[in-house]
Coordinates of C-alpha atoms in Angstrom, one line a residue:
D1 CA 3.1 13.5 -8.8
E2 CA 0.4 15.9 -10.1
E3 CA -0.2 18.6 -7.6
P4 CA -3.9 19.2 -6.5
L5 CA -5.7 22.4 -7.5
E6 CA -4.9 25.6 -5.8
E7 CA -7.2 28.6 -5.7
E8 CA -5.6 30.5 -8.6
D9 CA -4.5 27.7 -10.9
L10 CA -7.6 25.6 -11.7
E11 CA -6.7 23.4 -14.6
E12 CA -8.9 22.3 -17.5
D13 CA -6.6 19.5 -18.5
E14 CA -6.9 16.4 -17.9
D15 CA -7.9 1.3 -5.2
L16 CA -7.6 -0.8 -2.4
E17 CA -11.3 -1.3 -1.6
E18 CA -13.4 -3.5 -3.8
D19 CA -16.8 -2.1 -2.8
E20 CA -15.6 1.3 -4.2
D21 CA -15.7 -0.2 -7.7
D22 CA -18.9 -2.0 -7.1
N23 CA -20.6 1.2 -6.0
A24 CA -19.2 3.0 -9.0
I25 CA -20.6 0.4 -11.4
E26 CA -24.0 0.1 -9.7
N27 CA -24.5 3.8 -9.9
G28 CA -23.3 4.0 -13.5
S29 CA -24.9 5.8 -16.4
E30 CA -27.5 3.1 -17.2
N31 CA -29.8 5.3 -15.0
S32 CA -30.3 8.5 -17.1
L33 CA -31.3 10.4 -14.0
I34 CA -28.2 9.7 -11.9
F35 CA -24.7 9.7 -13.4
G36 CA -22.1 7.8 -11.5
I37 CA -18.4 7.1 -12.3
P38 CA -18.0 5.4 -15.7
K39 CA -16.4 2.1 -15.7
E40 CA -13.6 3.4 -18.0
L41 CA -12.4 5.8 -15.3
I42 CA -12.1 3.2 -12.6
P43 CA -8.5 2.1 -13.5
A44 CA -7.3 5.8 -13.3
M45 CA -9.2 6.2 -10.0
R46 CA -7.5 3.2 -8.5
K47 CA -4.1 4.4 -9.6
A48 CA -4.8 7.9 -8.3
F49 CA -5.9 6.6 -4.9
S50 CA -2.9 4.3 -4.6
N51 CA -0.5 7.1 -5.5
L52 CA -2.0 9.3 -2.8
C53 CA -1.6 6.6 -0.2
T54 CA 2.2 7.3 -0.4
S55 CA 2.3 10.9 -1.7
P56 CA 1.6 14.0 0.2
S57 CA -0.5 15.6 -2.6
G58 CA -2.1 14.9 -5.9
V59 CA -5.3 14.5 -7.9
L60 CA -7.8 11.9 -6.5
F61 CA -10.4 12.1 -9.2
E62 CA -11.0 13.9 -12.5
N63 CA -13.5 14.0 -15.3
S64 CA -14.9 16.7 -17.6
L65 CA -16.9 18.3 -14.8
L66 CA -14.9 17.9 -11.6
Q67 CA -11.3 17.6 -10.3
V68 CA -10.8 16.5 -6.7
G69 CA -7.3 17.3 -5.3
V70 CA -5.9 16.2 -2.0
K71 CA -3.1 17.4 0.3
H72 CA -2.4 15.5 3.5
E73 CA 0.2 15.5 6.3
Y74 CA 0.6 13.5 9.5
V75 CA 2.4 13.8 12.8
G76 CA 2.2 10.7 15.0
A77 CA -1.5 9.7 15.5
Q78 CA -2.8 13.0 14.0
G79 CA -3.5 14.1 10.4
R80 CA -4.6 17.1 8.4
I81 CA -6.3 16.4 5.1
S82 CA -7.3 19.3 2.7
V83 CA -9.6 18.4 -0.2
F84 CA -10.3 20.7 -3.1
F85 CA -13.4 20.3 -5.4
G86 CA -12.7 22.2 -8.6
N87 CA -15.5 22.9 -11.2
L88 CA -14.1 22.2 -14.7
H89 CA -17.6 22.6 -16.3
S90 CA -18.7 25.6 -18.4
S91 CA -21.5 26.3 -15.9
S92 CA -22.0 26.1 -12.1
L93 CA -22.4 22.8 -10.2
Q94 CA -25.5 23.1 -7.9
H95 CA -26.6 21.3 -4.7
F96 CA -23.0 20.3 -4.3
K97 CA -22.6 18.1 -1.1
V98 CA -19.9 15.9 0.4
K99 CA -20.5 13.2 2.9
V100 CA -17.5 11.7 4.7
D101 CA -17.7 8.4 6.6
Q102 CA -16.6 8.7 10.2
P103 CA -15.5 5.2 11.3
H104 CA -15.1 4.4 15.0
H105 CA -11.3 4.2 14.8
L106 CA -10.9 7.8 13.6
R107 CA -11.8 10.9 15.6
M108 CA -12.7 13.6 12.9
Q109 CA -13.3 17.3 12.9
M110 CA -14.5 18.7 9.5
Q111 CA -15.0 22.2 8.2
G112 CA -15.5 23.5 4.7
T113 CA -17.2 25.8 2.3
Q114 CA -20.6 26.8 3.7
D115 CA -23.3 24.1 3.1
L116 CA -20.7 21.7 1.5
L117 CA -21.0 19.0 4.2
D118 CA -23.9 16.7 3.9
D119 CA -25.5 16.5 7.3
G120 CA -28.0 13.8 6.2
E121 CA -31.0 16.1 6.4
P122 CA -33.3 15.7 3.4
D123 CA -33.8 19.5 3.0
S124 CA -30.0 20.1 2.9
A125 CA -29.5 22.3 -0.2
G126 CA -25.7 21.9 -0.6
C127 CA -23.6 24.7 -2.0
T128 CA -23.0 26.1 -5.5
V129 CA -19.6 25.8 -7.1
A130 CA -19.2 28.4 -9.8
T131 CA -17.3 27.6 -13.0
K132 CA -13.5 27.7 -12.5
T133 CA -13.8 27.9 -8.7
Q134 CA -13.5 25.5 -5.9
A135 CA -15.2 24.2 -2.8
K136 CA -12.9 23.2 0.1
L137 CA -12.9 20.7 2.9
L138 CA -10.5 20.4 5.8
V139 CA -10.5 17.2 7.8
L140 CA -8.5 17.0 11.1
V141 CA -8.1 13.3 12.2
E142 CA -6.8 11.3 15.1
V143 CA -6.5 7.5 14.8
T144 CA -7.5 5.5 17.9
A145 CA -7.1 1.9 16.8
P146 CA -5.6 -0.2 13.9
F147 CA -7.6 -0.4 10.7
D148 CA -7.4 -1.8 7.2
D149 CA -9.9 0.3 5.2
A150 CA -10.1 3.9 4.0
P151 CA -13.0 6.2 4.8
S152 CA -15.6 6.7 2.1
M153 CA -16.4 10.2 0.7
R154 CA -19.5 10.6 -1.4
I155 CA -19.9 13.6 -3.7
T156 CA -23.3 14.6 -5.1
F157 CA -24.3 17.5 -7.3
E158 CA -26.5 18.7 -10.2
T159 CA -25.7 20.5 -13.4
K160 CA -27.8 23.4 -14.6
K161 CA -29.4 21.0 -17.0
G162 CA -30.7 19.0 -14.1
E163 CA -28.3 16.0 -14.4
R164 CA -27.7 14.5 -11.0
H165 CA -24.2 13.1 -10.3
D166 CA -23.2 10.7 -7.5
Y167 CA -19.5 9.8 -7.1
P168 CA -18.4 7.3 -4.4
L169 CA -14.7 7.9 -3.6
R170 CA -12.4 7.1 -0.8
L171 CA -10.0 9.4 1.1
P172 CA -6.4 8.2 0.8
L173 CA -6.2 7.8 4.6
V174 CA -4.6 4.4 5.3
A175 CA -2.8 2.9 8.3
T176 CA 0.7 3.6 6.9
C177 CA -0.1 7.4 7.2
F178 CA 0.4 7.0 10.9
M179 CA 3.7 5.2 10.9
E180 CA 6.9 6.5 12.4
P181 CA 10.2 4.9 11.2
V182 CA 12.3 2.7 13.4
N183 CA 15.9 1.8 12.4
L184 CA 17.1 -1.6 13.6
D185 CA 20.4 -3.4 13.2
P186 CA 20.1 -6.9 11.6
G187 CA 20.3 -8.7 14.9
A188 CA 17.5 -6.7 16.5
F189 CA 15.3 -7.0 13.4
M190 CA 15.6 -10.8 13.3
Q191 CA 15.0 -11.1 17.0
R192 CA 11.7 -9.1 16.7
W193 CA 10.8 -10.9 13.5
K194 CA 11.0 -14.3 15.2
S195 CA 9.1 -13.1 18.2
L196 CA 6.2 -12.1 16.0
E197 CA 5.6 -15.5 14.4
G198 CA 2.0 -16.8 14.3
P199 CA -1.1 -16.7 12.1
D200 CA -2.7 -13.8 13.9
R201 CA 0.5 -11.7 13.5
E202 CA 1.7 -12.5 10.1
C203 CA 0.2 -11.5 6.7
Q204 CA 1.8 -12.7 3.5
E205 CA 0.9 -12.5 -0.3
V206 CA 2.8 -13.2 -3.5
M207 CA 2.2 -10.9 -6.4
K208 CA 3.3 -11.7 -9.9
L209 CA 3.9 -8.7 -12.1
P210 CA 2.1 -8.5 -15.5
P211 CA 4.1 -9.5 -18.6
Y212 CA 4.5 -6.0 -19.9
S213 CA 6.1 -4.7 -16.7
S214 CA 9.7 -3.6 -16.2
E215 CA 12.3 -6.2 -15.4
I216 CA 13.1 -6.5 -11.7
D217 CA 16.6 -5.0 -11.5
K218 CA 18.6 -2.9 -9.1
P219 CA 16.9 0.4 -10.2
Y220 CA 13.5 -1.3 -9.6
M221 CA 14.6 -2.5 -6.2
D222 CA 15.8 1.0 -5.4
R223 CA 12.3 2.4 -6.2
V224 CA 10.7 -0.3 -4.0
S225 CA 13.1 0.7 -1.2
S226 CA 12.2 4.3 -1.6
I227 CA 8.5 3.4 -1.4
I228 CA 9.0 1.5 1.8
V229 CA 11.0 4.3 3.3
D230 CA 9.4 7.5 2.0
G231 CA 5.9 6.3 1.1
L232 CA 5.1 3.8 3.9
K233 CA 7.3 5.6 6.4
F234 CA 9.3 2.6 7.5
G235 CA 12.9 2.6 8.6
R236 CA 15.1 0.7 6.2
C237 CA 16.9 -2.1 8.1
Q238 CA 20.2 -2.6 6.2
G239 CA 22.2 -5.8 6.2
V240 CA 19.3 -8.1 7.3
D241 CA 19.7 -10.1 4.1
P242 CA 22.8 -10.8 2.0
T243 CA 20.8 -10.5 -1.2
P244 CA 19.9 -7.3 -3.1
W245 CA 16.5 -8.7 -3.8
T246 CA 15.0 -8.1 -0.3
V247 CA 14.0 -5.0 1.5
S248 CA 13.3 -5.1 5.3
G249 CA 11.8 -2.3 7.3
A250 CA 10.4 -1.4 10.8
A251 CA 8.0 1.2 12.0
T252 CA 5.7 2.1 14.9
F253 CA 1.9 2.6 14.2
R254 CA 0.9 5.5 16.4
T255 CA -2.5 5.9 18.0
G256 CA -4.1 8.6 20.2
A257 CA -5.7 5.9 22.4
K258 CA -4.5 5.5 26.0
D259 CA -3.7 2.4 28.0
S260 CA -4.6 2.0 31.7
N261 CA -1.5 3.9 32.7
G262 CA -2.3 6.8 30.5
N263 CA 0.3 6.0 27.8
N264 CA -0.4 6.1 24.1
I265 CA -1.1 2.7 22.6
N266 CA 1.3 2.0 19.7
V267 CA 2.0 -1.1 17.6
G268 CA 5.4 -2.2 16.3
C269 CA 5.4 -3.2 12.7
L270 CA 7.9 -5.1 10.5
V271 CA 7.8 -5.7 6.7
R272 CA 9.9 -7.7 4.3
V273 CA 9.6 -7.4 0.5
E274 CA 11.3 -10.2 -1.4
A275 CA 11.7 -10.2 -5.2
N276 CA 12.2 -13.1 -7.6
P277 CA 13.5 -11.5 -10.7
K278 CA 13.3 -14.6 -12.9
A279 CA 9.6 -15.2 -12.0
K280 CA 8.9 -11.4 -12.0
A281 CA 7.2 -11.8 -8.7
F282 CA 7.3 -10.2 -5.2
R283 CA 6.4 -11.7 -1.8
V284 CA 5.3 -9.3 0.8
T285 CA 5.4 -10.4 4.4
T286 CA 4.2 -8.2 7.4
R287 CA 4.3 -9.0 11.1
T288 CA 2.8 -7.0 13.9
L289 CA 0.9 -7.7 17.2
H290 CA -2.3 -6.7 15.5
P291 CA -3.8 -8.6 12.5
L292 CA -5.4 -5.4 11.0
C293 CA -2.1 -3.7 11.1
S294 CA -0.4 -6.6 9.3
K295 CA -3.1 -6.7 6.6
A296 CA -3.1 -3.0 6.0
I297 CA 0.7 -2.7 5.6
K298 CA 0.6 -5.7 3.2
N299 CA -2.2 -4.2 1.1
V300 CA -0.5 -0.8 0.8
S301 CA 2.9 -2.4 0.0
L302 CA 1.5 -4.4 -2.8
V303 CA -0.3 -1.6 -4.6
S304 CA 2.8 0.6 -4.1
I305 CA 5.1 -2.0 -5.6
K306 CA 2.9 -2.1 -8.7
L307 CA 3.3 1.7 -9.1
A308 CA 7.1 1.2 -9.2
M309 CA 6.8 -0.6 -12.5

Protein backbone atom coordinates (compact mmCIF):
# COMPACT_ATOMS: atom_id res chain seq x y z
CA ASP A 1 0.00 0.00 0.00
CA GLU A 2 1.17 3.51 -0.78
CA GLU A 3 2.44 5.26 2.33
CA PRO A 4 0.99 8.68 3.20
CA LEU A 5 3.07 11.80 3.05
CA GLU A 6 5.67 12.43 5.67
CA GLU A 7 7.10 15.84 6.44
CA GLU A 8 10.28 15.44 4.41
CA ASP A 9 9.11 13.34 1.46
CA LEU A 10 6.23 15.18 -0.15
CA GLU A 11 5.62 13.56 -3.52
CA GLU A 12 4.59 15.23 -6.73
CA ASP A 13 3.55 11.96 -8.41
CA GLU A 14 0.68 10.79 -8.77
CA ASP A 15 -16.32 4.03 -1.17
CA LEU A 16 -18.75 2.65 0.95
CA GLU A 17 -21.08 5.63 1.21
CA GLU A 18 -23.26 6.65 -1.73
CA ASP A 19 -23.82 10.23 -0.60
CA GLU A 20 -20.07 10.85 -0.87
CA ASP A 21 -20.34 10.39 -4.64
CA ASP A 22 -23.51 12.48 -4.84
CA ASN A 23 -21.84 15.37 -3.04
CA ALA A 24 -18.80 15.13 -5.28
CA ILE A 25 -20.94 15.28 -8.42
CA GLU A 26 -23.22 18.05 -7.17
CA ASN A 27 -20.22 20.21 -6.31
CA GLY A 28 -18.50 19.45 -9.59
CA SER A 29 -16.77 21.86 -11.92
CA GLU A 30 -19.98 22.96 -13.68
CA ASN A 31 -19.83 25.86 -11.23
CA SER A 32 -16.84 27.96 -12.30
CA LEU A 33 -16.53 29.53 -8.83
CA ILE A 34 -16.33 26.33 -6.80
CA PHE A 35 -14.32 23.32 -7.96
CA GLY A 36 -15.32 19.99 -6.49
CA ILE A 37 -14.06 16.48 -7.09
CA PRO A 38 -14.21 15.59 -10.82
CA LYS A 39 -16.29 12.54 -11.69
CA GLU A 40 -13.29 10.80 -13.22
CA LEU A 41 -11.53 10.75 -9.82
CA ILE A 42 -14.41 9.08 -7.97
CA PRO A 43 -13.41 5.45 -8.81
CA ALA A 44 -9.88 6.07 -7.51
CA MET A 45 -11.34 7.75 -4.40
CA ARG A 46 -13.55 4.74 -3.71
CA LYS A 47 -10.65 2.33 -4.07
CA ALA A 48 -8.38 4.45 -1.85
CA PHE A 49 -11.05 4.65 0.85
CA SER A 50 -11.70 0.90 0.70
CA ASN A 51 -7.97 0.12 0.88
CA LEU A 52 -7.58 2.28 3.98
CA CYS A 53 -10.49 0.54 5.73
CA THR A 54 -8.22 -2.52 6.05
CA SER A 55 -4.74 -0.91 5.88
CA PRO A 56 -2.90 1.09 8.55
CA SER A 57 -1.69 3.82 6.17
CA GLY A 58 -2.05 5.12 2.65
CA VAL A 59 -3.25 7.92 0.38
CA LEU A 60 -6.94 8.81 0.78
CA PHE A 61 -7.14 11.41 -2.02
CA GLU A 62 -4.88 12.97 -4.63
CA ASN A 63 -5.13 15.38 -7.53
CA SER A 64 -2.78 17.98 -9.03
CA LEU A 65 -3.22 20.33 -6.07
CA LEU A 66 -3.52 18.20 -2.97
CA GLN A 67 -2.56 14.83 -1.52
CA VAL A 68 -4.33 13.60 1.61
CA GLY A 69 -2.53 10.83 3.51
CA VAL A 70 -3.82 8.86 6.50
CA LYS A 71 -2.22 6.76 9.23
CA HIS A 72 -4.48 5.13 11.80
CA GLU A 73 -4.17 2.62 14.63
CA TYR A 74 -6.63 1.18 17.14
CA VAL A 75 -6.56 -0.58 20.49
CA GLY A 76 -9.90 -1.87 21.74
CA ALA A 77 -12.47 0.92 21.55
CA GLN A 78 -9.92 3.70 20.97
CA GLY A 79 -8.19 4.96 17.85
CA ARG A 80 -5.58 7.47 16.74
CA ILE A 81 -5.94 8.91 13.21
CA SER A 82 -3.28 11.18 11.69
CA VAL A 83 -4.20 13.04 8.49
CA PHE A 84 -1.66 14.87 6.32
CA PHE A 85 -2.71 17.51 3.76
CA GLY A 86 0.15 18.00 1.29
CA ASN A 87 0.26 20.92 -1.13
CA LEU A 88 1.33 19.65 -4.58
CA HIS A 89 0.59 22.99 -6.28
CA SER A 90 3.20 25.49 -7.48
CA SER A 91 1.84 28.14 -5.12
CA SER A 92 0.26 28.23 -1.67
CA LEU A 93 -3.25 27.00 -0.84
CA GLN A 94 -5.05 29.69 1.13
CA HIS A 95 -8.00 29.73 3.55
CA PHE A 96 -7.40 25.99 3.97
CA LYS A 97 -9.97 24.50 6.36
CA VAL A 98 -11.07 21.00 7.38
CA LYS A 99 -14.41 20.14 8.98
CA VAL A 100 -14.84 16.64 10.45
CA ASP A 101 -18.28 15.30 11.29
CA GLN A 102 -18.62 14.19 14.93
CA PRO A 103 -21.40 11.58 15.05
CA HIS A 104 -23.00 10.64 18.36
CA HIS A 105 -21.39 7.17 18.42
CA LEU A 106 -17.85 8.57 18.40
CA ARG A 107 -16.15 10.63 21.12
CA MET A 108 -13.56 12.76 19.32
CA GLN A 109 -10.70 15.04 20.29
CA MET A 110 -9.01 16.92 17.45
CA GLN A 111 -5.93 19.07 17.15
CA GLY A 112 -4.04 20.28 14.12
CA THR A 113 -2.13 23.00 12.35
CA GLN A 114 -3.20 26.41 13.66
CA ASP A 115 -6.53 27.57 12.13
CA LEU A 116 -6.90 24.32 10.15
CA LEU A 117 -10.06 23.15 11.90
CA ASP A 118 -13.28 24.72 10.65
CA ASP A 119 -15.19 25.90 13.72
CA GLY A 120 -18.23 26.90 11.67
CA GLU A 121 -17.74 30.62 12.23
CA PRO A 122 -18.18 32.68 9.03
CA ASP A 123 -15.11 34.81 9.75
CA SER A 124 -12.83 31.77 10.21
CA ALA A 125 -9.87 32.45 7.92
CA GLY A 126 -8.34 28.98 7.80
CA CYS A 127 -4.61 28.40 7.39
CA THR A 128 -2.16 28.76 4.53
CA VAL A 129 -0.39 25.64 3.24
CA ALA A 130 2.77 26.67 1.43
CA THR A 131 3.89 24.75 -1.64
CA LYS A 132 5.58 21.40 -0.88
CA THR A 133 4.52 21.56 2.78
CA GLN A 134 1.76 20.00 4.85
CA ALA A 135 -1.00 20.81 7.26
CA LYS A 136 -1.66 18.12 9.85
CA LEU A 137 -4.64 16.85 11.80
CA LEU A 138 -4.70 14.42 14.72
CA VAL A 139 -7.99 12.77 15.71
CA LEU A 140 -8.30 10.75 18.93
CA VAL A 141 -11.49 8.72 18.96
CA GLU A 142 -13.44 6.35 21.19
CA VAL A 143 -16.41 4.39 19.88
CA THR A 144 -19.46 4.20 22.15
CA ALA A 145 -22.01 2.27 20.02
CA PRO A 146 -22.26 0.14 16.85
CA PHE A 147 -22.37 2.09 13.57
CA ASP A 148 -22.35 1.44 9.84
CA ASP A 149 -21.13 4.72 8.33
CA ALA A 150 -17.84 6.60 8.14
CA PRO A 151 -17.52 10.21 9.38
CA SER A 152 -17.36 12.88 6.72
CA MET A 153 -14.39 15.22 6.30
CA ARG A 154 -14.85 18.32 4.15
CA ILE A 155 -11.79 20.18 2.84
CA THR A 156 -12.10 23.74 1.49
CA PHE A 157 -9.40 26.11 0.23
CA GLU A 158 -8.56 28.73 -2.40
CA THR A 159 -5.69 29.03 -4.85
CA LYS A 160 -3.82 32.29 -5.36
CA LYS A 161 -5.89 32.79 -8.52
CA GLY A 162 -9.01 32.85 -6.38
CA GLU A 163 -10.32 29.43 -7.39
CA ARG A 164 -12.35 27.92 -4.55
CA HIS A 165 -12.18 24.19 -3.96
CA ASP A 166 -14.57 22.05 -1.91
CA TYR A 167 -13.79 18.33 -1.44
CA PRO A 168 -16.20 16.09 0.49
CA LEU A 169 -14.31 13.01 1.71
CA ARG A 170 -14.79 10.37 4.40
CA LEU A 171 -12.34 9.19 7.02
CA PRO A 172 -11.66 5.42 6.74
CA LEU A 173 -13.01 4.93 10.26
CA VAL A 174 -15.38 1.94 10.10
CA ALA A 175 -16.74 -0.58 12.60
CA THR A 176 -14.12 -3.23 11.83
CA CYS A 177 -11.41 -0.84 13.08
CA PHE A 178 -12.61 -1.65 16.60
CA MET A 179 -12.61 -5.45 16.32
CA GLU A 180 -10.53 -7.83 18.41
CA PRO A 181 -10.07 -11.37 17.02
CA VAL A 182 -11.62 -14.40 18.70
CA ASN A 183 -10.43 -17.93 17.88
CA LEU A 184 -13.15 -20.59 18.12
CA ASP A 185 -13.04 -24.31 17.42
CA PRO A 186 -15.61 -25.62 14.88
CA GLY A 187 -18.08 -26.78 17.50
CA ALA A 188 -18.09 -23.48 19.41
CA PHE A 189 -18.38 -21.47 16.18
CA MET A 190 -21.41 -23.41 14.92
CA GLN A 191 -23.08 -23.25 18.32
CA ARG A 192 -22.79 -19.47 18.37
CA TRP A 193 -23.74 -19.25 14.68
CA LYS A 194 -27.03 -21.08 15.30
CA SER A 195 -27.77 -19.01 18.40
CA LEU A 196 -27.58 -15.82 16.31
CA GLU A 197 -30.23 -16.78 13.73
CA GLY A 198 -32.88 -14.16 12.97
CA PRO A 199 -33.58 -11.22 10.63
CA ASP A 200 -32.38 -8.59 13.12
CA ARG A 201 -29.10 -10.41 13.63
CA GLU A 202 -28.14 -11.71 10.19
CA CYS A 203 -27.06 -9.67 7.18
CA GLN A 204 -26.30 -11.40 3.87
CA GLU A 205 -25.40 -10.37 0.33
CA VAL A 206 -24.25 -12.17 -2.82
CA MET A 207 -21.66 -10.40 -4.97
CA LYS A 208 -20.80 -11.52 -8.50
CA LEU A 209 -17.30 -10.59 -9.65
CA PRO A 210 -16.93 -8.73 -12.97
CA PRO A 211 -15.99 -10.79 -16.06
CA TYR A 212 -12.43 -9.40 -16.18
CA SER A 213 -11.64 -10.41 -12.60
CA SER A 214 -9.27 -13.18 -11.56
CA GLU A 215 -10.49 -16.74 -11.27
CA ILE A 216 -11.48 -17.78 -7.76
CA ASP A 217 -8.71 -20.26 -6.92
CA LYS A 218 -6.72 -21.19 -3.83
CA PRO A 219 -4.43 -18.10 -3.98
CA TYR A 220 -7.54 -15.91 -4.26
CA MET A 221 -9.07 -17.58 -1.21
CA ASP A 222 -5.78 -17.13 0.64
CA ARG A 223 -6.04 -13.40 -0.06
CA VAL A 224 -9.65 -13.36 1.15
CA SER A 225 -8.61 -15.17 4.33
CA SER A 226 -5.81 -12.66 4.88
CA ILE A 227 -8.27 -9.76 4.48
CA ILE A 228 -10.65 -11.28 7.04
CA VAL A 229 -7.84 -11.92 9.54
CA ASP A 230 -5.45 -9.00 8.99
CA GLY A 231 -7.78 -6.36 7.53
CA LEU A 232 -11.06 -6.92 9.37
CA LYS A 233 -9.28 -8.23 12.50
CA PHE A 234 -11.29 -11.45 12.82
CA GLY A 235 -9.94 -14.69 14.22
CA ARG A 236 -9.88 -17.40 11.51
CA CYS A 237 -11.99 -20.35 12.67
CA GLN A 238 -10.33 -23.34 11.01
CA GLY A 239 -12.18 -26.56 10.27
CA VAL A 240 -15.72 -25.16 10.35
CA ASP A 241 -16.28 -26.24 6.74
CA PRO A 242 -14.81 -29.18 4.81
CA THR A 243 -14.58 -27.06 1.64
CA PRO A 244 -11.65 -24.74 0.80
CA TRP A 245 -14.12 -22.20 -0.61
CA THR A 246 -15.39 -20.91 2.75
CA VAL A 247 -13.72 -18.64 5.29
CA SER A 248 -15.26 -18.31 8.76
CA GLY A 249 -14.21 -15.82 11.42
CA ALA A 250 -15.11 -14.46 14.84
CA ALA A 251 -14.39 -11.18 16.62
CA THR A 252 -15.57 -8.86 19.36
CA PHE A 253 -16.60 -5.26 18.60
CA ARG A 254 -15.25 -3.17 21.47
CA THR A 255 -16.92 0.01 22.75
CA GLY A 256 -16.10 2.47 25.50
CA ALA A 257 -19.71 2.58 26.72
CA LYS A 258 -20.56 1.06 30.11
CA ASP A 259 -23.46 -1.12 31.20
CA SER A 260 -25.32 -0.75 34.53
CA ASN A 261 -22.59 -2.73 36.26
CA GLY A 262 -19.82 -0.52 34.94
CA ASN A 263 -18.54 -3.09 32.42
CA ASN A 264 -17.68 -2.15 28.84
CA ILE A 265 -20.39 -3.00 26.31
CA ASN A 266 -19.05 -5.31 23.59
CA VAL A 267 -20.70 -7.15 20.68
CA GLY A 268 -19.74 -10.64 19.51
CA CYS A 269 -19.47 -10.88 15.70
CA LEU A 270 -19.34 -13.82 13.26
CA VAL A 271 -18.70 -13.80 9.52
CA ARG A 272 -18.74 -16.45 6.78
CA VAL A 273 -17.47 -15.82 3.26
CA GLU A 274 -18.51 -18.53 0.78
CA ALA A 275 -17.15 -18.65 -2.77
CA ASN A 276 -18.69 -20.21 -5.88
CA PRO A 277 -15.75 -20.46 -8.31
CA LYS A 278 -17.90 -21.55 -11.29
CA ALA A 279 -20.27 -18.61 -10.90
CA LYS A 280 -17.41 -16.24 -9.92
CA ALA A 281 -19.47 -15.12 -6.96
CA PHE A 282 -19.20 -14.69 -3.22
CA ARG A 283 -21.83 -14.81 -0.50
CA VAL A 284 -21.04 -12.89 2.67
CA THR A 285 -23.11 -13.62 5.77
CA THR A 286 -22.64 -11.84 9.08
CA ARG A 287 -24.36 -12.50 12.40
CA THR A 288 -24.20 -10.34 15.52
CA LEU A 289 -26.56 -9.24 18.28
CA HIS A 290 -26.73 -5.76 16.73
CA PRO A 291 -28.07 -5.11 13.19
CA LEU A 292 -25.70 -2.18 12.57
CA CYS A 293 -22.71 -4.38 13.38
CA SER A 294 -23.96 -7.07 11.00
CA LYS A 295 -24.48 -4.54 8.20
CA ALA A 296 -21.13 -2.81 8.73
CA ILE A 297 -19.10 -6.05 8.68
CA LYS A 298 -20.91 -7.23 5.55
CA ASN A 299 -20.22 -3.96 3.72
CA VAL A 300 -16.51 -3.81 4.58
CA SER A 301 -16.12 -7.52 3.70
CA LEU A 302 -17.66 -7.05 0.26
CA VAL A 303 -15.49 -4.09 -0.77
CA SER A 304 -12.39 -5.84 0.61
CA ILE A 305 -13.08 -9.02 -1.40
CA LYS A 306 -13.28 -6.88 -4.56
CA LEU A 307 -9.80 -5.56 -3.78
CA ALA A 308 -8.47 -9.13 -3.66
CA MET A 309 -9.06 -9.48 -7.43
